[in-house]
Amino acid sequence: MTLLNFLLVFCSPTLYNENRFMRASFIIGSQWGDEGKGKIIDFLSDKADYVVRFNGGNNAGHTVINKYGKFPLHLIPSGIFSNATACIANGTVLDLEVLADEIALLEKAGIQLKGRLFISPRCHVIMPYHKILESLHEKAKGKNKIGTTGRGISPVYADKVMHDGIRLFDLMDKKQLSEKLAVQLLVKNKIITALSDTENLFPYRKHAGVKNKVMKAIAAKPLDQKEIEKNLLKAFAKIKPFIKEPHPVLMQAIKSNKYILFEGAQAVFLDNDWGTYPFVTSSTILTGGINAGASVPVGGLTDVIGVVKAYTTRVGAGPFPTELFDKDGDTLRNEGGEYGTTTGRPRRCGWFDAELIKFAAELNGFSSIAITKLDVLDTFKTIKICTGYTYKGKAVRYYDGGAEFLSKVKPVYKTLPGWQKSTKGVTSFAKLPANAQKYIKEMERLTGVKASLISTGPEREATISR
Ligand code: IMP
């Protein structure tokens, strides 16, 4: 390269975009959710200048326990407890009452939010009809239901794609809100009321295993526009002071070399494209989702940290090749406290599936993994790891088929000796029992990614940082 070329490429502001590179980590759940992202985010957020949510809504949830108290958070980034500035970027969908309650809870606990919380006016709003429509769809699907969290997530994202969404922008202009809402209610109320007429609407109900009386029981009355507007605007008033587009805030952060933490919601195998469709959520979970959902270029991310449990869990329906139905599964559930934070549902439990994580790492470009809940395995005499799948006797990969295929693959297991010693609270890799070290090294070898963090208990200090 000549000197002239060098100067042109690297010194010209039109050819070299300094905003491309940033000091930023992306924390992404790598199984089916509930991997303990909250703890990893909390661990890293002390160093973060900005914490950002960019996808999902209050289907996500974790409980943060710290010196201020106990906080169940579903929308506000959990890094809010550090000195970081928090952004709820445009890809996030908002239940305004839930958000207003979270703001009130934090402010009551003395957490200063003014000037530290930026909410994008582009966020779509979950409306009462979204929750009703979701429940009607789930009932209609009968035994094939998805097992959603019931928070209105799929209908709000469907409306976004259908050009029918209502955004925070719309709530700033009452006339505009009324006009848009009137159109939505014209359509939605027809669907809601028509669903009571199950004979006409669900000719396939027998196939889906739906009983008429179930549908009748959930038939809803048409929704009243005035009532919706009143409730919406009441919650909106509490949120309004924080509505400001995070894009310029984040661009300035990148320019000033500040450290940004992107908090992914849900997990890779709930991704709408690459998860176990249709048993997935409705947003993009993957690294690329940050671009559309938070308005920053993703090419410049410093780290992509895939959070994985030392075993696997899932809530809701869908394939789960390593699921356990025996007492080992019960031990994982009981020792791991595997009950949903958002819905309280018992989680399905199974062995660690290296095929899933290997694929998640390929898809997202993991720089490392963070292993959580290692201590939950402390009592096992032997522990299995799924090294891959077979289908009709042949080795297959995750992406070789859809959900139906994945429900039929057979996991290939490698059995490792357990350590039967407590790892609770251990803070150095060298102090882990030899068999626990071997287990982690095998996880790394099979997934092709190094573990940068290992969590040995719920407390922030119970972490091995490598
Ligand atoms: P939705 O996101 O409520 O539409 O639910 C779709 C699927 O994703 C269901 O199987 C849910 O159980 C699952 N899901 C959504 N959010 C989470 C989460 O934060 N953790 C675990 N599973 C989730």
Coordinates of C-alpha atoms and ligand atoms in Angstrom, one line a residue:
M1 CA 0.0 0.0 0.0
T2 CA 1.4 3.4 -0.9
L3 CA 1.6 6.2 1.6
L4 CA -1.1 8.0 -0.3
N5 CA -3.4 5.0 -0.1
F6 CA -2.7 4.6 3.5
L7 CA -3.5 8.2 4.2
L8 CA -6.7 8.0 2.2
V9 CA -8.0 4.8 3.8
F10 CA -7.0 5.5 7.4
C11 CA -7.1 9.3 7.7
S12 CA -10.0 10.3 5.6
P13 CA -13.2 10.6 7.6
T14 CA -15.3 9.6 4.6
L15 CA -13.4 6.2 4.2
Y16 CA -12.6 5.3 7.7
N17 CA -15.4 5.1 10.1
E18 CA -14.1 5.5 13.7
N19 CA -17.6 4.7 15.1
R20 CA -17.3 1.1 13.9
F21 CA -15.1 0.0 16.8
M22 CA -16.2 0.0 20.4
R23 CA -15.4 -1.3 23.8
A24 CA -18.5 -3.4 24.2
S25 CA -19.5 -6.8 25.4
F26 CA -22.6 -8.7 24.5
I27 CA -24.0 -11.1 27.1
I28 CA -26.1 -13.7 25.3
G29 CA -28.1 -16.6 26.7
S30 CA -27.0 -19.7 24.8
Q31 CA -29.5 -22.3 25.6
W32 CA -33.3 -21.9 26.1
G33 CA -33.1 -19.0 28.6
D34 CA -32.6 -18.7 32.3
E35 CA -28.9 -19.3 32.1
G36 CA -28.2 -16.8 34.8
K37 CA -27.4 -13.9 32.6
G38 CA -28.4 -11.5 35.4
K39 CA -25.6 -12.6 37.6
I40 CA -23.0 -12.4 34.8
I41 CA -24.3 -8.9 33.8
D42 CA -24.2 -7.8 37.5
F43 CA -20.6 -9.1 37.8
L44 CA -19.5 -7.2 34.7
S45 CA -21.6 -4.1 35.1
D46 CA -19.3 -2.4 37.6
K47 CA -16.9 -1.8 34.7
A48 CA -19.7 -0.7 32.3
D49 CA -20.4 2.9 31.5
Y50 CA -23.6 1.9 29.6
V51 CA -26.0 -1.0 29.9
V52 CA -28.4 -1.6 27.0
R53 CA -31.5 -3.8 26.4
F54 CA -32.3 -4.2 22.7
N55 CA -34.8 -7.1 22.4
G56 CA -37.7 -8.8 24.0
G57 CA -39.9 -7.4 26.7
N58 CA -41.1 -8.4 30.1
N59 CA -41.1 -12.1 29.1
A60 CA -37.5 -11.8 30.4
G61 CA -36.9 -11.5 34.1
H62 CA -34.4 -11.8 36.8
T63 CA -34.1 -11.0 40.4
V64 CA -31.3 -8.8 41.5
I65 CA -30.4 -8.9 45.2
N66 CA -28.0 -6.2 46.4
K67 CA -27.5 -3.6 49.2
Y68 CA -30.6 -1.7 48.0
G69 CA -32.9 -4.7 48.4
K70 CA -34.5 -7.4 46.2
F71 CA -35.6 -6.3 42.7
P72 CA -37.5 -8.4 40.2
L73 CA -36.6 -6.7 36.9
H74 CA -38.1 -7.4 33.6
L75 CA -37.4 -4.3 31.5
I76 CA -34.9 -2.0 33.1
P77 CA -31.3 -3.3 32.5
S78 CA -30.0 -4.9 35.6
G79 CA -26.8 -2.9 35.3
I80 CA -28.8 0.1 36.6
F81 CA -27.4 -0.7 40.1
S82 CA -23.9 0.3 39.1
N83 CA -23.0 3.8 38.0
A84 CA -23.8 2.9 34.4
T85 CA -26.3 4.8 32.2
A86 CA -29.1 2.5 31.1
C87 CA -30.7 2.4 27.7
I88 CA -33.9 0.6 26.6
A89 CA -33.3 0.6 22.9
N90 CA -35.8 0.5 20.0
G91 CA -35.9 -3.3 19.6
T92 CA -37.4 -3.8 23.1
V93 CA -41.2 -4.0 23.5
L94 CA -42.8 -2.3 26.5
D95 CA -45.7 -3.1 28.8
L96 CA -46.0 0.5 30.1
E97 CA -47.6 -0.5 33.4
V98 CA -44.8 -2.9 34.2
L99 CA -42.2 -0.3 33.2
A100 CA -43.8 2.4 35.3
D101 CA -43.9 0.0 38.3
E102 CA -40.2 -0.8 37.9
I103 CA -39.3 2.9 37.7
A104 CA -41.3 3.6 40.8
L105 CA -39.7 0.6 42.7
L106 CA -36.2 1.7 41.8
E107 CA -36.8 5.4 42.7
K108 CA -38.4 4.3 46.0
A109 CA -35.2 2.4 46.8
G110 CA -33.2 5.6 46.2
I111 CA -31.8 4.7 42.8
Q112 CA -31.3 7.9 40.8
L113 CA -32.8 7.4 37.3
K114 CA -33.0 11.0 36.0
G115 CA -30.4 11.5 33.3
R116 CA -29.4 7.8 33.6
L117 CA -32.3 6.0 31.9
F118 CA -32.9 6.5 28.1
I119 CA -35.9 4.9 26.5
S120 CA -36.3 4.9 22.7
P121 CA -39.5 6.5 21.4
R122 CA -39.3 3.8 18.7
C123 CA -40.2 1.0 21.2
H124 CA -43.4 -0.7 20.5
V125 CA -46.1 -0.8 23.2
I126 CA -47.8 -4.0 24.4
M127 CA -51.5 -3.3 24.4
P128 CA -54.3 -5.1 26.3
Y129 CA -55.5 -6.8 23.1
H130 CA -52.0 -8.3 22.6
K131 CA -52.3 -10.3 25.8
I132 CA -55.8 -11.4 25.0
L133 CA -55.0 -12.4 21.5
E134 CA -52.0 -14.4 22.6
S135 CA -54.0 -16.3 25.2
L136 CA -56.7 -17.0 22.5
H137 CA -54.1 -18.3 20.1
E138 CA -52.5 -20.5 22.7
K139 CA -55.9 -22.0 23.6
A140 CA -56.7 -22.6 20.0
K141 CA -53.5 -24.5 19.5
G142 CA -54.5 -26.9 22.2
K143 CA -51.9 -29.6 22.8
N144 CA -49.6 -27.9 20.3
K145 CA -49.4 -24.7 22.2
I146 CA -46.1 -22.9 22.5
G147 CA -46.2 -22.3 26.2
T148 CA -45.6 -18.6 25.9
T149 CA -45.1 -16.3 28.9
G150 CA -48.5 -14.7 28.3
R151 CA -47.1 -11.2 28.2
G152 CA -48.4 -10.3 24.7
I153 CA -44.9 -10.7 23.1
S154 CA -45.8 -12.5 19.9
P155 CA -48.8 -10.3 19.0
V156 CA -46.9 -7.0 19.6
Y157 CA -44.0 -8.1 17.4
A158 CA -46.5 -9.4 14.8
D159 CA -48.2 -6.0 14.7
K160 CA -44.8 -4.4 14.3
V161 CA -44.1 -6.4 11.2
M162 CA -47.7 -5.9 10.0
H163 CA -47.3 -2.0 10.2
D164 CA -50.0 -2.1 12.9
G165 CA -47.8 -1.4 15.9
I166 CA -48.3 1.5 18.4
R167 CA -45.0 3.1 19.4
L168 CA -44.1 5.5 22.2
F169 CA -44.0 8.2 19.5
D170 CA -47.7 7.7 19.0
L171 CA -48.5 8.3 22.6
M172 CA -47.0 11.8 22.4
D173 CA -49.9 12.9 20.3
K174 CA -53.3 12.0 21.7
K175 CA -55.2 12.5 18.4
Q176 CA -52.8 10.3 16.5
L177 CA -53.1 7.7 19.3
S178 CA -56.9 7.7 19.1
E179 CA -56.9 7.4 15.3
K180 CA -54.5 4.4 15.3
L181 CA -56.2 2.7 18.2
A182 CA -59.6 3.0 16.6
V183 CA -58.3 1.1 13.5
Q184 CA -56.6 -1.5 15.7
L185 CA -59.7 -2.1 17.8
L186 CA -61.9 -2.3 14.7
V187 CA -59.9 -5.4 13.7
K188 CA -58.9 -6.8 17.1
N189 CA -62.3 -6.6 18.7
K190 CA -63.8 -8.5 15.8
I191 CA -61.3 -11.3 16.3
I192 CA -61.6 -11.3 20.0
T193 CA -65.4 -11.5 20.0
A194 CA -65.5 -13.9 17.0
L195 CA -63.3 -16.4 18.9
S196 CA -66.3 -17.2 21.1
D197 CA -67.9 -18.7 18.0
T198 CA -65.6 -21.6 18.0
E199 CA -67.7 -23.6 15.6
N200 CA -66.9 -21.3 12.8
L201 CA -63.5 -20.2 13.7
F202 CA -61.8 -23.4 14.6
P203 CA -63.0 -26.1 12.3
Y204 CA -59.6 -27.8 13.1
R205 CA -60.2 -27.7 16.8
K206 CA -60.7 -31.5 17.0
H207 CA -57.3 -32.0 15.4
A208 CA -55.7 -29.5 17.7
G209 CA -57.3 -31.2 20.7
V210 CA -59.3 -28.1 21.7
K211 CA -62.6 -28.5 23.5
N212 CA -65.4 -26.0 22.7
K213 CA -66.1 -25.2 26.3
V214 CA -62.5 -24.2 26.7
M215 CA -62.8 -21.6 23.9
K216 CA -66.1 -20.4 25.3
A217 CA -64.6 -19.9 28.7
I218 CA -62.0 -17.5 27.4
A219 CA -64.3 -15.6 25.0
A220 CA -63.7 -12.0 25.8
K221 CA -65.9 -8.9 25.5
P222 CA -64.9 -6.1 23.0
L223 CA -62.3 -3.7 24.5
D224 CA -63.2 -0.2 25.2
Q225 CA -61.0 2.4 23.5
K226 CA -61.5 5.2 26.2
E227 CA -60.6 2.8 29.0
I228 CA -57.4 1.7 27.1
E229 CA -56.4 5.3 26.4
K230 CA -56.9 6.3 30.0
N231 CA -54.8 3.5 31.4
L232 CA -52.1 3.8 28.7
L233 CA -51.7 7.6 29.2
K234 CA -51.6 7.3 33.0
A235 CA -48.6 4.9 32.7
F236 CA -47.1 6.8 29.9
A237 CA -46.9 10.0 32.0
K238 CA -44.6 8.2 34.4
I239 CA -42.3 7.1 31.6
K240 CA -42.3 10.3 29.6
P241 CA -39.4 12.0 31.4
F242 CA -37.1 9.1 30.4
I243 CA -38.0 9.0 26.7
K244 CA -35.1 10.1 24.6
E245 CA -33.6 8.2 21.6
P246 CA -30.5 6.3 22.9
H247 CA -28.8 6.4 19.4
P248 CA -26.8 9.6 19.9
V249 CA -26.0 8.7 23.5
L250 CA -24.5 5.4 22.3
M251 CA -22.6 7.0 19.4
Q252 CA -21.1 9.5 21.8
A253 CA -20.2 6.6 24.2
I254 CA -18.4 4.8 21.3
K255 CA -16.5 7.9 20.3
S256 CA -15.4 8.5 23.9
N257 CA -14.2 4.9 24.2
K258 CA -16.7 4.1 27.0
Y259 CA -17.5 0.5 27.9
I260 CA -20.9 -0.7 26.8
L261 CA -22.7 -3.9 28.0
F262 CA -25.5 -5.2 25.8
E263 CA -27.9 -7.3 27.9
G264 CA -29.4 -10.0 25.6
A265 CA -32.9 -11.2 26.6
Q266 CA -34.0 -14.8 26.1
A267 CA -31.5 -17.1 24.4
V268 CA -30.1 -18.4 21.1
F269 CA -32.5 -21.4 20.8
L270 CA -35.5 -19.2 21.3
D271 CA -34.4 -17.0 18.4
N272 CA -37.2 -16.5 15.9
D273 CA -35.0 -17.6 13.0
W274 CA -32.4 -20.1 14.5
G275 CA -34.3 -21.4 17.5
T276 CA -36.5 -24.4 17.6
Y277 CA -39.3 -22.7 15.6
P278 CA -42.3 -22.4 16.3
F279 CA -41.3 -23.0 19.9
V280 CA -39.4 -19.7 20.1
T281 CA -39.9 -16.1 21.0
S282 CA -40.6 -13.4 18.5
S283 CA -37.5 -11.2 18.5
T284 CA -33.9 -11.6 17.2
I285 CA -31.7 -12.8 20.0
L286 CA -28.5 -13.1 18.0
T287 CA -25.5 -10.7 17.8
G288 CA -27.0 -9.2 14.6
G289 CA -30.0 -8.2 16.6
I290 CA -28.0 -5.4 18.3
N291 CA -27.7 -3.6 15.1
A292 CA -31.4 -3.3 14.4
G293 CA -32.5 -3.3 18.0
A294 CA -30.0 -0.8 19.4
S295 CA -28.8 1.2 16.4
V296 CA -25.1 0.5 16.7
P297 CA -22.7 -1.3 14.3
V298 CA -22.1 -4.8 15.6
G299 CA -18.8 -5.4 13.7
G300 CA -16.9 -3.6 16.4
L301 CA -18.0 -5.6 19.4
T302 CA -15.1 -6.5 21.6
D303 CA -16.6 -9.6 23.3
V304 CA -19.5 -11.9 22.7
I305 CA -20.0 -13.9 25.9
G306 CA -22.3 -16.9 25.6
V307 CA -23.8 -17.7 29.0
V308 CA -24.4 -21.4 29.5
K309 CA -25.7 -23.4 32.5
A310 CA -23.5 -26.4 33.4
Y311 CA -26.6 -28.4 32.4
T312 CA -29.6 -27.5 30.3
T313 CA -33.1 -26.2 31.1
R314 CA -36.2 -25.1 29.1
V315 CA -39.6 -23.7 30.0
G316 CA -42.5 -24.0 27.6
A317 CA -42.9 -26.6 24.9
G318 CA -40.5 -27.6 22.1
P319 CA -37.8 -30.2 21.5
F320 CA -35.1 -30.8 24.1
P321 CA -32.8 -33.7 23.1
T322 CA -31.1 -34.1 26.5
E323 CA -34.2 -33.7 28.7
L324 CA -34.3 -36.0 31.7
F325 CA -37.5 -37.6 33.1
D326 CA -35.8 -39.4 35.9
K327 CA -34.5 -38.6 39.4
D328 CA -31.4 -37.0 37.9
G329 CA -33.7 -34.4 36.3
D330 CA -35.5 -33.9 39.6
T331 CA -32.1 -33.4 41.3
L332 CA -31.2 -30.7 38.8
R333 CA -34.6 -29.0 39.3
N334 CA -34.4 -29.1 43.1
E335 CA -30.7 -28.2 43.5
G336 CA -30.9 -25.5 40.8
G337 CA -34.2 -24.0 42.0
E338 CA -35.4 -24.4 38.4
Y339 CA -38.7 -22.5 38.6
G340 CA -39.4 -19.5 36.2
T341 CA -38.8 -16.0 37.6
T342 CA -41.5 -14.6 35.3
T343 CA -44.1 -17.3 35.4
G344 CA -43.1 -19.6 38.3
R345 CA -43.4 -22.6 36.0
P346 CA -41.1 -25.6 36.8
R347 CA -38.4 -25.8 34.2
R348 CA -37.6 -28.9 32.2
C349 CA -34.1 -30.1 33.0
G350 CA -31.4 -32.2 31.2
W351 CA -27.7 -32.7 30.7
F352 CA -25.3 -30.2 29.1
D353 CA -25.7 -30.3 25.3
A354 CA -22.4 -29.4 23.6
E355 CA -23.9 -29.6 20.1
L356 CA -26.2 -26.7 20.9
I357 CA -23.4 -24.5 22.3
K358 CA -21.1 -25.4 19.4
F359 CA -23.7 -24.2 17.0
A360 CA -24.5 -21.1 19.1
A361 CA -20.8 -20.2 19.1
E362 CA -20.6 -20.5 15.3
L363 CA -23.7 -18.4 14.8
N364 CA -22.8 -15.6 17.2
G365 CA -19.0 -15.6 17.1
F366 CA -18.6 -16.3 20.8
S367 CA -15.3 -15.0 22.2
S368 CA -15.9 -17.0 25.4
I369 CA -18.5 -18.8 27.4
A370 CA -19.6 -18.0 31.0
I371 CA -20.6 -21.2 32.8
T372 CA -23.2 -20.8 35.5
K373 CA -24.5 -23.1 38.3
L374 CA -21.6 -25.5 38.3
D375 CA -22.3 -26.1 42.0
V376 CA -25.7 -27.6 41.1
L377 CA -23.8 -30.7 39.8
D378 CA -21.9 -31.2 43.1
T379 CA -23.8 -34.2 44.3
F380 CA -23.8 -36.3 41.1
K381 CA -21.7 -39.6 41.0
T382 CA -21.5 -39.4 37.2
I383 CA -22.4 -36.6 34.8
K384 CA -23.3 -36.9 31.2
I385 CA -22.4 -34.5 28.4
C386 CA -24.1 -34.7 25.0
T387 CA -21.4 -34.7 22.4
G388 CA -23.7 -34.7 19.3
Y389 CA -26.8 -36.2 17.8
T390 CA -27.7 -39.2 15.6
Y391 CA -30.8 -39.6 13.5
K392 CA -31.7 -43.0 12.1
G393 CA -28.2 -44.1 13.0
K394 CA -26.4 -41.3 11.3
A395 CA -24.5 -38.4 12.9
V396 CA -26.4 -35.1 12.4
R397 CA -26.1 -31.5 13.3
Y398 CA -28.7 -29.2 15.0
Y399 CA -29.4 -27.3 11.7
D400 CA -30.1 -30.5 9.7
G401 CA -33.9 -30.2 10.4
G402 CA -36.6 -28.3 12.2
A403 CA -38.3 -28.8 15.6
E404 CA -40.0 -32.1 14.6
F405 CA -36.6 -33.5 13.5
L406 CA -34.9 -32.3 16.7
S407 CA -37.5 -34.0 18.8
K408 CA -36.5 -37.3 17.3
V409 CA -32.7 -37.1 17.3
K410 CA -30.8 -39.3 19.8
P411 CA -28.2 -37.6 21.9
V412 CA -24.7 -39.3 22.0
Y413 CA -23.4 -39.1 25.6
K414 CA -20.0 -39.1 27.2
T415 CA -20.1 -40.0 30.9
L416 CA -17.7 -38.3 33.2
P417 CA -17.0 -38.9 36.9
G418 CA -18.7 -36.4 39.2
W419 CA -16.7 -34.7 42.0
Q420 CA -19.1 -35.1 44.9
K421 CA -17.5 -32.2 46.8
S422 CA -18.9 -28.7 47.3
T423 CA -17.8 -26.2 44.7
K424 CA -20.1 -23.5 46.3
G425 CA -18.4 -20.2 46.5
V426 CA -15.0 -21.3 44.9
T427 CA -13.3 -18.4 43.3
S428 CA -10.3 -19.9 41.6
F429 CA -10.1 -22.6 38.9
A430 CA -7.2 -24.3 40.6
K431 CA -9.3 -24.8 43.8
L432 CA -12.0 -26.7 42.0
P433 CA -12.0 -30.5 42.5
A434 CA -10.0 -32.2 39.7
N435 CA -13.1 -33.8 38.2
A436 CA -14.9 -30.4 38.1
Q437 CA -11.9 -29.0 36.2
K438 CA -12.0 -32.0 33.8
Y439 CA -15.7 -31.4 33.2
I440 CA -15.1 -27.8 32.3
K441 CA -12.2 -28.6 30.0
E442 CA -14.5 -31.1 28.3
M443 CA -17.2 -28.5 27.9
E444 CA -14.6 -26.2 26.3
R445 CA -13.2 -28.9 24.1
L446 CA -16.5 -30.0 22.7
T447 CA -17.9 -26.5 22.2
G448 CA -14.6 -25.0 20.9
V449 CA -14.8 -22.0 23.2
K450 CA -12.9 -21.1 26.4
A451 CA -14.7 -20.4 29.6
S452 CA -13.9 -16.9 30.8
L453 CA -16.2 -16.9 33.8
I454 CA -17.5 -19.8 36.0
S455 CA -20.2 -19.2 38.5
T456 CA -20.2 -21.3 41.7
G457 CA -23.2 -19.7 43.5
P458 CA -25.7 -17.0 43.3
E459 CA -23.6 -14.3 45.1
R460 CA -21.5 -11.9 43.0
E461 CA -18.3 -13.1 44.7
A462 CA -19.0 -16.8 43.9
T463 CA -17.3 -16.4 40.5
I464 CA -14.1 -17.7 38.9
S465 CA -12.7 -15.1 36.5
R466 CA -10.1 -16.5 34.1
Ligands
IMP1 P1 -42.9 -15.6 24.5 O1 -41.6 -14.9 24.4 O2 -43.7 -15.2 25.8 O3 -43.7 -15.5 23.3 O4 -42.7 -17.2 24.7 C1 -42.2 -18.0 23.6 C2 -41.3 -19.1 24.2 O5 -40.1 -18.5 24.7 C3 -41.9 -19.9 25.3 O6 -41.4 -21.2 25.3 C4 -41.3 -19.2 26.6 O7 -41.3 -20.1 27.7 C5 -39.9 -18.9 26.1 N1 -39.4 -17.7 26.8 C6 -39.6 -16.4 26.6 N2 -38.9 -15.6 27.4 C7 -38.1 -16.4 28.1 C8 -37.1 -16.2 29.1 O8 -36.8 -15.1 29.5 N3 -36.6 -17.3 29.7 C9 -36.9 -18.6 29.3 N4 -37.8 -18.8 28.3 C10 -38.4 -17.8 27.8

